[in-house]
Coordinates of C-alpha atoms and ligand atoms in Angstrom, one line a residue:
M1 CA -10.6 -29.1 8.9
P2 CA -14.0 -28.0 8.0
A3 CA -14.3 -24.4 6.5
S4 CA -16.7 -23.1 9.4
T5 CA -13.7 -24.0 12.0
K6 CA -10.8 -22.5 10.1
P7 CA -9.4 -19.2 11.8
A8 CA -10.0 -16.0 9.9
R9 CA -7.4 -15.0 7.8
V10 CA -4.9 -12.4 9.1
A11 CA -3.8 -9.3 6.9
V12 CA -1.0 -7.1 7.6
I13 CA -1.5 -3.5 6.5
S14 CA 1.2 -0.8 6.6
G15 CA 0.1 3.0 6.4
A16 CA -3.3 1.9 8.1
G17 CA -3.7 5.2 9.6
G18 CA -4.0 6.9 6.4
G19 CA -6.6 7.3 3.7
I20 CA -6.1 4.4 1.5
G21 CA -4.7 2.1 4.1
R22 CA -7.8 2.8 6.3
A23 CA -10.3 1.9 3.5
I24 CA -8.2 -1.5 2.9
A25 CA -8.4 -2.2 6.6
A26 CA -12.2 -1.4 6.3
A27 CA -12.8 -3.7 3.7
L28 CA -10.8 -6.7 4.9
H29 CA -12.4 -6.2 8.3
R30 CA -16.0 -6.6 6.3
D31 CA -14.7 -9.5 4.7
G32 CA -14.0 -11.2 8.1
A33 CA -10.0 -10.9 8.2
R34 CA -8.1 -10.5 11.5
L35 CA -5.9 -7.2 11.1
A36 CA -2.3 -6.2 12.2
L37 CA -2.3 -2.4 11.5
L38 CA 1.0 -0.6 11.1
D39 CA 1.6 3.3 10.9
L40 CA 3.7 5.7 12.5
E41 CA 1.3 7.0 14.8
G42 CA -0.6 4.9 17.6
A43 CA -3.2 7.6 17.5
A44 CA -3.9 7.4 13.8
L45 CA -4.2 3.6 14.2
E46 CA -6.7 3.9 17.1
E47 CA -8.8 6.2 15.0
T48 CA -8.9 3.5 12.2
R49 CA -9.8 0.8 14.7
R50 CA -12.6 3.1 16.1
E51 CA -13.8 3.6 12.7
L52 CA -14.2 -0.2 11.8
G53 CA -15.6 -1.1 14.9
A54 CA -13.1 -3.6 15.3
T55 CA -11.8 -5.1 18.8
E56 CA -8.5 -5.4 20.2
T57 CA -8.6 -9.2 19.8
D58 CA -9.1 -9.1 15.8
C59 CA -7.2 -5.6 15.1
L60 CA -3.7 -5.2 16.4
L61 CA -2.1 -1.9 16.3
L62 CA 1.5 -1.6 15.8
A63 CA 2.9 2.0 15.8
C64 CA 6.3 1.7 14.0
D65 CA 8.5 3.2 11.4
V66 CA 8.7 0.7 8.6
T67 CA 11.6 2.5 6.9
D68 CA 13.4 0.8 10.0
A69 CA 14.3 -2.7 9.1
G70 CA 14.2 -3.8 12.6
A71 CA 11.3 -2.0 13.8
A72 CA 9.6 -3.8 10.7
A73 CA 10.8 -7.2 11.6
R74 CA 9.6 -6.7 15.1
A75 CA 6.0 -5.7 14.3
I76 CA 5.7 -8.8 12.1
A77 CA 7.0 -10.9 15.0
Q78 CA 4.3 -9.3 17.0
A79 CA 1.7 -9.9 14.4
L80 CA 2.8 -13.5 14.6
A81 CA 3.0 -13.7 18.1
A82 CA -0.8 -12.5 18.4
F83 CA -2.4 -14.3 15.6
G84 CA 0.0 -17.3 14.8
Q85 CA -0.5 -16.7 10.9
I86 CA -0.1 -14.1 8.0
D87 CA -2.0 -14.6 5.0
L88 CA -1.8 -11.2 3.4
L89 CA 0.6 -8.2 3.4
V90 CA -0.4 -5.1 2.0
N91 CA 2.5 -2.9 1.5
N92 CA 0.6 0.6 1.6
A93 CA 2.6 3.3 3.4
G94 CA 4.1 5.4 1.2
R95 CA 4.9 9.3 0.8
Y96 CA 4.6 11.8 -2.0
Q97 CA 6.7 15.1 -2.2
L98 CA 8.1 17.3 -4.8
N99 CA 11.4 16.3 -5.9
R100 CA 13.5 18.0 -8.8
L101 CA 17.3 17.4 -9.6
A102 CA 17.6 21.2 -9.4
D103 CA 16.6 21.2 -5.7
P104 CA 19.7 21.7 -3.3
D105 CA 18.0 18.7 -1.2
A106 CA 17.2 16.6 -4.1
P107 CA 19.4 13.8 -3.2
A108 CA 18.2 13.5 0.4
V109 CA 14.5 13.7 -0.6
Y110 CA 14.8 11.2 -3.2
E111 CA 16.7 8.9 -0.5
Q112 CA 13.8 9.7 2.0
L113 CA 11.4 8.6 -0.6
Y114 CA 13.0 5.4 -1.8
R115 CA 13.3 4.3 1.8
I116 CA 9.6 4.5 2.4
N117 CA 8.0 3.8 -0.9
A118 CA 10.6 1.0 -2.2
L119 CA 12.7 -0.3 0.8
A120 CA 9.9 -0.4 3.3
P121 CA 7.9 -3.2 1.3
L122 CA 10.8 -5.2 0.9
Y123 CA 11.8 -5.0 4.7
L124 CA 7.9 -6.2 5.6
A125 CA 8.0 -8.9 2.7
H126 CA 11.2 -10.2 4.0
A127 CA 9.8 -10.3 7.8
C128 CA 6.7 -11.9 6.4
R129 CA 8.2 -14.5 4.0
E130 CA 8.3 -17.6 6.1
A131 CA 4.6 -17.3 7.5
L132 CA 3.5 -16.5 3.9
V133 CA 4.9 -19.6 2.9
Q134 CA 3.2 -21.6 5.5
S135 CA -0.2 -20.0 4.8
R136 CA 0.3 -19.6 0.9
G137 CA -0.5 -16.2 1.1
S138 CA -0.2 -13.1 -1.1
I139 CA 1.2 -9.7 -1.1
V140 CA -0.4 -6.5 -2.7
N141 CA 2.0 -3.6 -3.2
M142 CA 0.8 -0.1 -3.6
A143 CA 2.3 1.4 -6.9
S144 CA 1.0 4.4 -8.7
T145 CA 0.7 5.7 -12.2
E146 CA 4.1 6.8 -11.6
A147 CA 5.4 3.1 -11.6
F148 CA 4.7 3.5 -15.4
I149 CA 5.1 7.2 -16.2
A150 CA 7.1 10.0 -14.9
G151 CA 5.9 13.3 -13.0
S152 CA 8.0 16.2 -14.1
V153 CA 8.4 17.3 -10.6
S154 CA 8.6 13.9 -8.7
L155 CA 12.0 12.5 -9.2
G156 CA 11.8 10.4 -6.0
Y157 CA 8.5 9.4 -6.4
T158 CA 8.6 8.3 -9.8
A159 CA 11.9 6.5 -9.3
S160 CA 10.7 4.6 -6.0
K161 CA 7.3 3.7 -7.7
H162 CA 9.2 2.2 -10.6
A163 CA 10.9 0.3 -8.0
V164 CA 7.6 -1.1 -6.4
A165 CA 6.7 -2.2 -9.9
G166 CA 9.9 -4.2 -10.1
L167 CA 9.8 -5.6 -6.7
T168 CA 6.3 -6.8 -7.5
K169 CA 7.6 -8.7 -10.7
A170 CA 10.5 -10.0 -9.0
L171 CA 9.0 -11.1 -5.9
A172 CA 5.9 -12.8 -8.0
T173 CA 8.5 -14.9 -10.2
E174 CA 10.6 -15.9 -6.8
L175 CA 7.6 -16.9 -4.8
A176 CA 5.2 -18.5 -7.2
P177 CA 6.6 -21.8 -6.6
A178 CA 5.8 -21.5 -3.0
G179 CA 2.1 -20.6 -3.9
I180 CA 2.5 -17.0 -3.0
R181 CA 1.0 -14.5 -5.4
V182 CA 2.4 -11.0 -5.4
N183 CA 0.5 -8.1 -7.1
A184 CA 0.3 -4.4 -7.2
V185 CA -2.3 -1.7 -7.6
A186 CA -1.4 1.5 -9.6
P187 CA -3.7 4.3 -8.7
G188 CA -4.2 7.8 -10.1
V189 CA -5.2 10.7 -8.1
V190 CA -6.9 9.3 -5.0
E191 CA -8.8 11.8 -2.4
T192 CA -6.8 11.3 0.5
P193 CA -4.5 13.6 2.8
M194 CA -1.5 12.7 0.8
V195 CA -2.6 14.8 -2.3
A196 CA -5.1 17.2 -0.6
H197 CA -2.3 19.9 -1.6
L198 CA -2.9 19.1 -4.9
T199 CA -6.5 18.3 -5.4
S200 CA -7.6 21.6 -3.5
Q201 CA -5.7 23.6 -5.7
K202 CA -8.5 24.4 -8.3
R203 CA -6.1 25.1 -11.2
H204 CA -4.1 22.1 -10.7
A205 CA -7.2 19.6 -10.0
E206 CA -8.9 20.9 -13.2
K207 CA -5.9 20.0 -15.4
M208 CA -5.6 16.5 -13.8
L209 CA -9.3 16.0 -14.2
G210 CA -9.1 17.3 -17.8
R211 CA -6.6 14.4 -18.6
T212 CA -9.0 11.7 -16.8
P213 CA -11.7 10.3 -18.7
L214 CA -13.5 9.2 -16.2
G215 CA -13.7 12.8 -15.0
R216 CA -13.2 12.4 -11.3
F217 CA -10.7 11.3 -8.8
A218 CA -10.7 7.9 -7.2
Q219 CA -12.1 7.3 -3.5
P220 CA -10.0 5.4 -1.1
A221 CA -12.7 2.7 -1.2
E222 CA -12.4 2.1 -4.8
I223 CA -8.7 1.2 -4.4
A224 CA -9.4 -0.8 -1.3
A225 CA -11.9 -3.1 -3.3
I226 CA -9.1 -3.8 -5.8
V227 CA -6.8 -5.1 -3.0
L228 CA -9.7 -7.2 -1.6
F229 CA -10.0 -8.7 -5.1
L230 CA -6.3 -9.2 -5.7
A231 CA -5.9 -11.1 -2.2
S232 CA -9.0 -13.2 -3.0
P233 CA -9.3 -16.6 -4.7
A234 CA -11.2 -14.9 -7.5
A235 CA -7.5 -13.8 -8.5
S236 CA -5.9 -17.0 -8.0
Y237 CA -3.9 -17.3 -11.6
L238 CA -3.1 -13.3 -11.2
T239 CA 0.5 -12.7 -10.2
G240 CA 3.0 -10.1 -11.1
A241 CA 0.4 -7.7 -12.3
I242 CA 0.5 -4.0 -11.7
L243 CA -3.3 -3.1 -12.2
P244 CA -3.6 0.7 -13.0
A245 CA -6.6 2.3 -11.2
D246 CA -6.4 5.7 -12.9
G247 CA -9.9 6.4 -14.7
A248 CA -7.6 5.7 -18.0
Y249 CA -5.4 9.0 -17.2
M250 CA -2.5 7.1 -18.8
L251 CA -4.4 6.4 -21.9
T252 CA -4.7 10.1 -22.8
Ligands
NAD301 N1 -3.5 9.4 -2.7 C1 -3.3 9.2 -3.9 O1 -3.4 10.0 -5.1 C2 -2.3 8.0 -4.3 C3 -1.9 7.8 -5.8 C4 -1.1 6.8 -6.1 C5 -0.5 6.0 -5.1 N2 -0.9 6.5 -3.9 C6 -0.2 5.4 -2.8 O2 -1.1 4.9 -1.8 C7 -0.4 4.8 -0.6 C8 -1.2 5.1 0.4 O3 -1.3 6.7 0.4 P1 -2.4 7.6 1.1 O4 -3.1 8.5 -0.3 O5 -3.4 6.9 1.8 O6 -1.6 8.8 1.7 P2 -2.0 8.9 3.2 O7 -0.7 9.8 3.7 O8 -3.2 9.3 3.7 O9 -1.3 7.7 4.1 C9 -0.2 7.2 4.1 C10 0.2 6.4 5.5 O10 1.4 5.9 5.3 C11 2.0 6.3 6.6 N3 3.5 6.3 6.6 C12 4.1 6.8 5.9 N4 5.6 6.8 6.3 C13 5.7 5.7 7.3 C14 6.6 5.0 8.1 N5 7.9 5.3 7.7 N6 6.2 4.0 8.6 C15 5.1 3.6 8.7 N7 4.1 4.4 8.2 C16 4.5 5.4 7.3 C17 1.5 7.6 6.9 O11 1.6 8.0 8.3 C18 0.0 7.4 6.5 O12 -0.8 7.4 7.6 C19 1.0 5.3 -0.7 O13 1.8 4.1 -1.1 C20 0.7 6.1 -2.0 O14 2.0 6.2 -2.6 C21 -1.7 7.3 -3.5

């Protein structure tokens, strides 16, 4: 089939109503991809589609809780019914919450964080596997610096993001023979609603920036650009990689 008649690739993005997810959707839309956007609330997804200036034909909105394996599978089935193919899965939905062993609710919070950060990517990858085999597509997971190092008050987040790193490596190994690449981005602090409570606290922000050689936090578009690269033919020999995007925070 000549390149000009090849249908545009299809990307599934979870957490596409949030800061980084919306930027990833925008970058992939500019790149010509058709999109299936997942998030808890339809309203946030509507806002993303409005910002992108995308149409209903090339941007499907799927409000669902991706920690529910059945709901995740139904969303992927809807994306396939609408577009007939999936070329890229971006497992971006996630949550951060303070969590220490000393807290009375430590196990419950740990479990919730694990479900959204570590289990949901597995559910979506499982539901997309067959389609990705067909398209020889790729997966990009959203890790964190806490996939490498530990936060002192973020037990569940640290453990779940370490699990994202493990999932990335294991899936990269399993899926390589099928031509599917699996990588992850590990951002430091990115200015989004998720960390607004931290970046808006002057003392905390100064402490974090003092340990960040680049001297600033990341913008969502800077993380989206890395996702775009990982999902592109330019990264054709890259799989199982977990790329830190932290302004060298982890080197200090
Ligand atoms: N912002 C940062 O500093 C930072 C740093 C490192 C990693 N990350 C990771 O980047 C990803 C995106 O974070 P963000 O900063 O854009 O946060 P955000 O809060 O702006 O966006 C996260 C989105 O995920 C969605 N989501 C949460 N639970 C869901 C569920 N059960 N089902 C469907 N959608 C759900 C939320 O509704 C939200 O729209 C997360 O995985 C996060 O851990 C963020």
